[in-house]
Short mmCIF file of C-alpha atoms and ligand atoms in Angstrom, two decimals:
data_model
loop_
_atom_site.label_atom_id
_atom_site.label_comp_id
_atom_site.label_asym_id
_atom_site.label_seq_id
_atom_site.Cartn_x
_atom_site.Cartn_y
_atom_site.Cartn_z
CA MET A 1 -4.33 -2.88 -18.88
CA ASN A 2 -4.53 1.00 -18.19
CA GLU A 3 -1.23 2.88 -19.09
CA PRO A 4 1.31 2.70 -16.42
CA ASN A 5 2.90 5.95 -15.19
CA LYS A 6 4.65 7.55 -18.03
CA ASN A 7 7.09 9.73 -15.63
CA ILE A 8 9.22 6.75 -14.81
CA LYS A 9 11.86 6.14 -17.10
CA PRO A 10 12.28 3.03 -18.70
CA PHE A 11 15.80 1.78 -18.01
CA ALA A 12 14.99 -1.30 -20.36
CA MET A 13 16.36 0.82 -23.23
CA GLN A 14 19.96 0.58 -21.97
CA PRO A 15 22.43 -1.67 -23.71
CA ASP A 16 22.34 -5.20 -22.70
CA LYS A 17 25.78 -5.30 -20.79
CA PRO A 18 26.00 -7.09 -17.54
CA GLU A 19 27.00 -4.59 -14.77
CA PRO A 20 28.99 -6.58 -11.92
CA GLU A 21 28.57 -3.61 -9.63
CA GLY A 22 26.14 -0.50 -9.65
CA SER A 23 23.67 1.07 -7.60
CA VAL A 24 19.92 1.93 -8.28
CA GLU A 25 17.55 3.96 -6.35
CA TRP A 26 13.66 3.78 -6.28
CA ARG A 27 10.68 5.76 -4.70
CA SER A 28 7.51 3.94 -3.77
CA PRO A 29 4.47 5.34 -1.96
CA SER A 30 2.19 3.62 0.42
CA ASN A 31 -1.31 3.08 -0.50
CA ILE A 32 -4.78 3.01 1.25
CA ALA A 33 -6.93 0.00 0.50
CA LEU A 34 -10.57 0.86 -0.38
CA ILE A 35 -11.34 -2.84 -0.58
CA LYS A 36 -9.39 -4.55 2.22
CA TYR A 37 -7.03 -7.39 1.74
CA TRP A 38 -7.77 -9.34 4.70
CA GLY A 39 -6.88 -13.11 4.60
CA LYS A 40 -4.31 -15.02 2.59
CA GLN A 41 -3.30 -18.63 1.99
CA GLY A 42 -0.35 -20.37 0.23
CA ASN A 43 2.56 -18.07 -0.54
CA GLN A 44 1.01 -14.54 -0.26
CA ILE A 45 -2.18 -15.33 -2.47
CA PRO A 46 -4.94 -13.10 -1.04
CA MET A 47 -8.40 -14.54 0.38
CA ASN A 48 -10.17 -12.04 -1.91
CA PRO A 49 -9.23 -9.03 -4.31
CA SER A 50 -8.48 -5.66 -2.94
CA LEU A 51 -8.64 -2.10 -4.53
CA SER A 52 -6.18 0.70 -3.40
CA MET A 53 -5.60 4.45 -3.84
CA THR A 54 -1.96 5.08 -4.21
CA LEU A 55 -0.54 7.80 -1.93
CA LYS A 56 1.71 10.74 -3.11
CA TYR A 57 3.54 12.08 -0.13
CA ALA A 58 4.07 9.05 2.19
CA PHE A 59 7.05 7.23 0.27
CA THR A 60 9.83 5.16 0.63
CA GLN A 61 13.21 5.70 -0.82
CA THR A 62 15.43 2.93 -1.29
CA GLU A 63 18.71 2.69 -2.66
CA VAL A 64 20.52 -0.64 -3.38
CA LYS A 65 24.32 -0.89 -4.32
CA TRP A 66 25.65 -4.35 -5.50
CA HIS A 67 29.14 -5.87 -6.18
CA PRO A 68 30.05 -9.31 -6.38
CA ASN A 69 30.68 -11.13 -3.05
CA ASP A 70 33.60 -13.10 -1.92
CA GLY A 71 31.91 -16.43 -3.16
CA THR A 72 31.27 -17.88 0.56
CA THR A 73 28.05 -16.37 1.35
CA GLN A 74 24.97 -16.01 -0.85
CA GLY A 75 22.77 -13.10 -1.56
CA GLU A 76 24.41 -11.17 1.64
CA PHE A 77 23.37 -7.71 2.67
CA ASP A 78 23.52 -4.69 5.01
CA PHE A 79 20.07 -2.66 5.44
CA PHE A 80 20.01 0.62 7.10
CA LEU A 81 16.98 2.20 7.61
CA SER A 82 16.97 5.87 8.59
CA GLY A 83 20.68 5.42 9.26
CA GLN A 84 20.09 2.25 11.58
CA LYS A 85 20.90 -1.16 11.04
CA VAL A 86 17.44 -3.02 10.68
CA GLY A 87 16.47 -5.56 13.33
CA PRO A 88 16.48 -9.57 12.89
CA LYS A 89 12.77 -9.71 11.96
CA PHE A 90 13.04 -7.47 9.11
CA GLU A 91 16.34 -8.62 7.94
CA LYS A 92 14.53 -12.15 7.93
CA ARG A 93 11.84 -10.82 5.43
CA VAL A 94 14.67 -9.06 3.15
CA GLY A 95 16.65 -12.35 3.25
CA ASN A 96 13.32 -14.44 2.14
CA LEU A 97 12.72 -11.81 -0.82
CA ILE A 98 16.38 -12.20 -1.98
CA ASN A 99 15.95 -15.97 -2.04
CA GLU A 100 12.83 -15.90 -3.73
CA MET A 101 14.35 -13.41 -6.52
CA ALA A 102 17.21 -15.54 -6.83
CA LYS A 103 15.41 -18.45 -8.31
CA ALA A 104 14.70 -16.68 -11.36
CA TYR A 105 18.01 -14.43 -10.89
CA PRO A 106 20.49 -16.88 -9.49
CA VAL A 107 22.90 -14.02 -10.11
CA LEU A 108 21.49 -12.36 -6.87
CA ASN A 109 23.63 -15.28 -4.89
CA ASP A 110 26.74 -13.73 -6.22
CA LEU A 111 26.35 -10.27 -5.08
CA TYR A 112 26.62 -8.26 -2.00
CA PHE A 113 23.94 -5.63 -1.28
CA THR A 114 24.04 -2.38 0.78
CA ILE A 115 20.61 -1.18 1.12
CA THR A 116 19.86 2.13 2.71
CA SER A 117 16.24 3.08 2.94
CA LEU A 118 14.25 6.21 4.42
CA ASN A 119 10.76 6.96 4.99
CA THR A 120 9.16 10.68 4.16
CA PHE A 121 6.76 9.71 7.24
CA PRO A 122 8.03 9.29 10.75
CA HIS A 123 8.35 5.53 12.25
CA SER A 124 5.68 6.63 15.14
CA THR A 125 2.71 7.50 12.98
CA GLY A 126 1.22 4.43 12.68
CA ILE A 127 1.46 4.35 8.82
CA ALA A 128 2.37 1.07 7.50
CA SER A 129 5.54 1.10 6.10
CA SER A 130 5.54 -1.98 4.39
CA ALA A 131 3.77 -1.39 1.45
CA SER A 132 6.27 1.57 0.68
CA GLY A 133 9.17 -0.03 1.94
CA LEU A 134 8.90 -3.69 0.44
CA SER A 135 7.72 -2.21 -2.91
CA ALA A 136 10.82 0.39 -3.01
CA LEU A 137 12.88 -2.59 -2.19
CA ALA A 138 11.38 -5.15 -4.62
CA LEU A 139 11.87 -2.54 -7.65
CA SER A 140 15.44 -1.73 -6.33
CA LEU A 141 16.41 -5.65 -6.41
CA LEU A 142 15.03 -6.33 -9.55
CA SER A 143 16.40 -3.48 -11.41
CA ALA A 144 19.79 -4.71 -9.73
CA ALA A 145 19.21 -8.42 -10.88
CA GLN A 146 18.31 -7.13 -14.42
CA ARG A 147 21.30 -4.87 -14.50
CA ALA A 148 23.61 -7.22 -13.25
CA THR A 149 22.55 -9.88 -15.95
CA GLY A 150 22.46 -7.26 -18.54
CA LYS A 151 18.74 -8.45 -19.47
CA ALA A 152 16.21 -5.82 -18.96
CA ASP A 153 12.62 -6.25 -19.24
CA GLU A 154 10.47 -4.12 -21.31
CA TYR A 155 9.00 -1.51 -18.52
CA PRO A 156 5.32 -2.81 -18.20
CA ARG A 157 6.86 -6.30 -17.87
CA PHE A 158 9.26 -5.10 -15.32
CA LEU A 159 6.77 -3.26 -13.09
CA GLN A 160 4.44 -6.48 -13.26
CA LYS A 161 7.51 -8.46 -12.15
CA ALA A 162 8.24 -6.09 -9.23
CA SER A 163 4.61 -6.10 -8.14
CA HIS A 164 4.82 -9.99 -8.01
CA TYR A 165 7.90 -9.90 -5.77
CA ALA A 166 6.66 -6.81 -3.79
CA ARG A 167 3.76 -8.98 -3.07
CA LEU A 168 5.66 -11.89 -1.82
CA GLY A 169 7.43 -9.25 0.81
CA SER A 170 4.22 -7.77 1.60
CA GLY A 171 0.76 -8.38 0.07
CA SER A 172 -0.32 -4.72 0.28
CA ALA A 173 3.10 -3.67 -1.57
CA CYS A 174 2.28 -5.08 -4.60
CA ARG A 175 -0.68 -2.32 -5.17
CA SER A 176 2.04 0.51 -4.46
CA ILE A 177 3.98 0.25 -7.78
CA TYR A 178 0.99 1.55 -9.71
CA GLY A 179 -1.18 4.56 -9.76
CA PRO A 180 -3.68 6.43 -9.23
CA TYR A 181 -5.05 3.05 -8.13
CA ALA A 182 -4.45 -0.52 -8.35
CA ILE A 183 -6.43 -3.68 -8.39
CA TRP A 184 -4.73 -6.86 -6.80
CA GLY A 185 -6.59 -10.38 -6.89
CA GLY A 186 -7.98 -12.34 -9.86
CA GLY A 187 -11.61 -12.38 -11.04
CA VAL A 188 -12.11 -8.37 -10.62
CA ASN A 189 -11.71 -8.01 -14.27
CA THR A 190 -10.26 -9.80 -17.16
CA GLU A 191 -6.42 -8.71 -16.20
CA SER A 192 -6.48 -8.73 -12.67
CA SER A 193 -4.31 -11.51 -10.75
CA ASP A 194 -3.48 -13.00 -7.59
CA GLU A 195 0.10 -12.77 -8.47
CA TYR A 196 0.44 -9.11 -8.84
CA ALA A 197 -1.38 -5.86 -8.91
CA ILE A 198 -2.64 -4.13 -12.09
CA PRO A 199 -3.10 -0.31 -12.35
CA TYR A 200 -6.66 1.27 -12.46
CA LYS A 201 -7.66 4.74 -13.67
CA PRO A 202 -10.99 5.92 -12.67
CA HIS A 203 -13.47 8.58 -13.85
CA GLN A 204 -11.65 11.91 -13.64
CA ASP A 205 -13.53 13.09 -10.34
CA PHE A 206 -11.66 10.16 -8.80
CA GLU A 207 -8.17 11.06 -10.02
CA THR A 208 -7.32 13.53 -7.23
CA ILE A 209 -8.60 12.58 -3.76
CA TYR A 210 -7.54 14.02 -0.57
CA ASP A 211 -6.48 11.95 2.61
CA SER A 212 -5.95 13.40 5.83
CA ILE A 213 -4.62 10.69 8.22
CA LEU A 214 -5.67 11.34 11.90
CA ILE A 215 -3.25 9.55 13.92
CA PHE A 216 -4.92 8.34 17.18
CA SER A 217 -2.22 6.17 18.26
CA GLU A 218 1.39 5.82 17.33
CA LYS A 219 2.03 2.94 19.38
CA PRO A 220 2.90 0.02 16.98
CA LYS A 221 0.11 -2.48 16.23
CA LYS A 222 -1.11 -4.96 18.83
CA VAL A 223 -1.65 -7.67 16.33
CA GLY A 224 0.77 -7.74 13.18
CA SER A 225 -0.94 -8.07 9.70
CA SER A 226 0.27 -11.61 9.19
CA ALA A 227 -1.46 -12.82 12.61
CA GLY A 228 -4.39 -10.68 11.67
CA HIS A 229 -4.80 -12.23 7.88
CA LYS A 230 -4.42 -15.86 9.95
CA LEU A 231 -7.52 -15.19 11.75
CA MET A 232 -9.38 -15.39 8.63
CA ASP A 233 -8.33 -19.44 7.75
CA GLU A 234 -10.99 -20.59 10.18
CA HIS A 235 -13.24 -17.62 10.44
CA PHE A 236 -16.84 -18.20 10.87
CA TYR A 237 -17.88 -15.31 8.33
CA ARG A 238 -15.06 -16.20 6.07
CA GLN A 239 -17.50 -17.34 2.90
CA GLY A 240 -19.73 -14.14 3.94
CA ARG A 241 -16.89 -12.06 3.43
CA ILE A 242 -15.39 -13.40 0.40
CA ASN A 243 -19.23 -12.84 -1.30
CA GLN A 244 -19.21 -9.39 0.42
CA VAL A 245 -15.79 -8.16 -1.45
CA ARG A 246 -17.13 -9.78 -4.78
CA GLU A 247 -20.22 -7.38 -4.40
CA ASN A 248 -18.53 -4.68 -3.10
CA SER A 249 -15.55 -4.73 -5.70
CA PHE A 250 -18.28 -4.66 -8.42
CA ARG A 251 -20.16 -1.82 -6.71
CA LEU A 252 -17.12 0.36 -6.04
CA LEU A 253 -15.44 -0.07 -9.56
CA LYS A 254 -19.10 1.05 -11.01
CA ALA A 255 -18.93 4.21 -8.65
CA LEU A 256 -14.96 4.97 -9.49
CA GLU A 257 -15.95 4.82 -13.49
CA THR A 258 -19.06 6.83 -13.31
CA GLY A 259 -17.99 9.34 -10.69
CA ASP A 260 -20.57 8.32 -8.07
CA PHE A 261 -19.37 9.45 -4.74
CA ASP A 262 -22.54 8.11 -3.06
CA VAL A 263 -21.69 4.60 -3.79
CA TRP A 264 -18.17 5.40 -3.11
CA GLN A 265 -18.55 6.50 0.36
CA GLU A 266 -20.94 3.61 1.29
CA VAL A 267 -18.64 1.08 -0.01
CA VAL A 268 -15.36 2.48 1.46
CA GLU A 269 -16.70 2.75 4.98
CA GLN A 270 -18.46 -0.63 4.80
CA GLU A 271 -15.27 -2.09 3.80
CA ALA A 272 -13.43 -0.12 6.82
CA LEU A 273 -16.08 -1.29 9.22
CA SER A 274 -16.43 -4.62 7.99
CA LEU A 275 -12.29 -5.10 8.35
CA HIS A 276 -12.86 -4.47 12.21
CA GLY A 277 -16.06 -6.59 12.38
CA LEU A 278 -14.10 -9.36 11.23
CA MET A 279 -11.57 -8.68 13.78
CA PHE A 280 -14.15 -8.40 16.68
CA ALA A 281 -15.80 -11.79 15.49
CA SER A 282 -12.45 -13.80 14.98
CA HIS A 283 -11.97 -16.63 17.49
CA GLU A 284 -9.56 -14.44 19.22
CA PRO A 285 -11.02 -11.15 19.14
CA VAL A 286 -8.91 -8.19 18.06
CA LEU A 287 -9.91 -4.71 18.98
CA LEU A 288 -7.65 -2.13 17.46
CA LEU A 289 -9.93 0.93 17.48
CA GLU A 290 -9.44 3.73 19.98
CA PRO A 291 -12.41 5.41 21.83
CA ASP A 292 -11.51 8.52 19.58
CA THR A 293 -11.78 6.53 16.33
CA ILE A 294 -15.34 5.95 17.05
CA ARG A 295 -16.09 9.57 18.46
CA PHE A 296 -14.67 10.85 15.50
CA ILE A 297 -16.95 8.63 12.90
CA HIS A 298 -20.10 9.56 15.13
CA ASP A 299 -19.22 13.29 14.99
CA LEU A 300 -18.59 13.24 11.35
CA ASN A 301 -21.84 11.44 10.49
CA ALA A 302 -23.66 14.47 12.59
CA PHE A 303 -21.72 17.20 10.58
CA ARG A 304 -22.04 15.63 7.41
CA ALA A 305 -25.82 14.82 7.68
CA GLY A 306 -27.75 16.35 4.61
CA LYS A 307 -24.75 18.25 3.30
CA GLY A 308 -23.90 16.01 0.42
CA LEU A 309 -20.29 15.94 1.07
CA LYS A 310 -17.96 14.05 -0.93
CA VAL A 311 -15.96 12.60 1.95
CA ALA A 312 -15.42 9.00 3.28
CA PHE A 313 -13.47 7.26 6.03
CA THR A 314 -11.41 4.31 6.00
CA ILE A 315 -9.41 2.47 8.46
CA ASP A 316 -6.73 -0.11 8.04
CA ALA A 317 -5.55 -2.79 10.71
CA GLY A 318 -5.03 0.04 13.34
CA PRO A 319 -6.99 2.92 15.02
CA ASN A 320 -6.07 5.70 12.66
CA ILE A 321 -8.62 7.40 10.39
CA HIS A 322 -7.86 8.14 6.73
CA LEU A 323 -10.46 11.00 5.92
CA LEU A 324 -10.88 10.77 1.97
CA TYR A 325 -12.44 13.82 0.34
CA ALA A 326 -12.82 15.59 -3.13
CA ASP A 327 -11.22 18.73 -3.96
CA GLU A 328 -14.28 20.87 -4.00
CA HIS A 329 -14.91 19.98 -0.04
CA ARG A 330 -11.37 20.44 0.92
CA GLU A 331 -11.79 23.32 2.97
CA ILE A 332 -14.96 22.49 4.76
CA ILE A 333 -13.52 19.01 5.63
CA ARG A 334 -10.22 20.28 6.77
CA ASN A 335 -11.94 22.94 8.88
CA PHE A 336 -14.08 20.27 10.18
CA ILE A 337 -10.90 18.10 11.36
CA SER A 338 -9.02 21.00 12.91
CA GLU A 339 -12.26 22.06 14.87
CA TRP A 340 -12.74 18.58 16.00
CA ILE A 341 -9.41 18.09 17.44
CA MET A 342 -9.56 21.46 19.31
CA ASP A 343 -13.10 20.88 20.35
CA HIS A 344 -11.65 17.62 22.09
CA HIS A 345 -8.80 19.08 23.38
CA LEU A 346 -6.44 16.38 21.72
CA GLN A 347 -2.83 16.82 20.77
CA ILE A 348 -2.85 14.61 17.55
CA GLN A 349 -0.91 14.62 14.51
CA VAL A 350 -2.76 15.00 10.91
CA LEU A 351 -0.69 13.81 7.75
CA ASP A 352 -2.39 15.20 4.60
CA ASP A 353 -1.65 13.46 1.41
CA GLU A 354 -3.32 12.73 -1.82
CA THR A 355 -3.84 10.45 -4.78
CA GLY A 356 -0.25 9.46 -6.35
CA LYS A 357 1.13 8.09 -9.57
CA GLY A 358 2.99 5.23 -8.26
CA ALA A 359 6.53 4.20 -8.14
CA LYS A 360 9.49 6.12 -9.54
CA GLN A 361 13.28 5.22 -10.35
CA LEU A 362 15.69 8.06 -9.40
CA PHE A 363 18.43 9.03 -11.91
CA GLU A 364 21.51 11.08 -11.10
C1 LIG B 1 -5.48 -3.96 6.47
O1 LIG B 1 0.17 -5.96 3.38
O2 LIG B 1 0.46 -5.76 5.50
O3 LIG B 1 -3.91 -2.82 5.62
O4 LIG B 1 0.74 -9.57 3.20
O5 LIG B 1 1.30 -10.14 5.71
O6 LIG B 1 2.28 -8.03 4.70
P1 LIG B 1 1.30 -9.04 4.83
O7 LIG B 1 -0.09 -8.12 5.05
P2 LIG B 1 -0.27 -6.44 4.84
O8 LIG B 1 -1.87 -6.44 5.09
C2 LIG B 1 -2.62 -5.26 4.91
C3 LIG B 1 -3.73 -5.43 5.39
C4 LIG B 1 -4.72 -3.86 5.24
C5 LIG B 1 -5.82 -3.87 4.08
C6 LIG B 1 -5.00 -3.58 2.83
O9 LIG B 1 -3.98 -2.76 2.86
O10 LIG B 1 -5.65 -4.36 1.74
#
């Protein structure tokens, strides 16, 4: 297993003394999948493995305060996101996660939690907050559970458990724990697992990749990802997709290991287009791309032809483009983006991000 982020201070070194009340705070980033997770079974088990690049600036910061409850309720909480109490749908997700964790940490049933969470990115940017949000929550709740019992795991084991619980909250969240890249799903290498993600360190040329996110629509998704994953259950191309991911994972890992930007571009773009191709070909077709998404891809192809630029686009379950590129082509790509937006007289937001190191605990 690759070494986890050394910047995070292991609290496991603290004395084993139960803390009936306390507070803990974590920052956890979003991530962008290069090999897409699309389709799941059972309790959040992915249909196929996925591989993501961890982001740096798009993150959620979550504080969990705990104290003993009055004994009449179990695992009760208040959850405030950006100062507002969250809605019933999200509350249910949080409640389910606490229940799952309480199976291993019954102490959670005896506590009351006040949870406050902030995102660095506005809600309306179409950036999925579930990866950063659910991973920050899983990390904070697991810290709380271990401190309340006075039994802390060693740091790598703690992160692995947090990734497992983050997965139960939202599949892609399990990858956010680690940087600069993470792999989730069994069979990719001897350590990868369906239960949690593992960190992955590529060739140094891939250690810092920039990501400009073009926000073509700020509207919430028409099809939530859980409904989207379901479309793979009976999908005509299900087996074909499983085979494709096997080959793409193998090719991408080799490219990331050797610093091969041509294969990286080919696989990353094929994964994005396959994801949307699968949506188009579902028994209930889903079309999330906007005309500007397609227009941008056409113009990018024309612009980069013959230039050998280290750039690749990817798209998640929405219309927004993530344009990934190496430092040496940063200026030319950023210029291209600005000019493209102005040439088309568009008023769109672009968020600039880059490879990050993973989650981090905050200390006072
Ligand atoms: C297209 O992780 O949001 O972004 O497990 O139902 O919460 P749930 O799904 P989610 O799915 C993400 C799908 C994707 C690809 C990816 O991130 O791998």
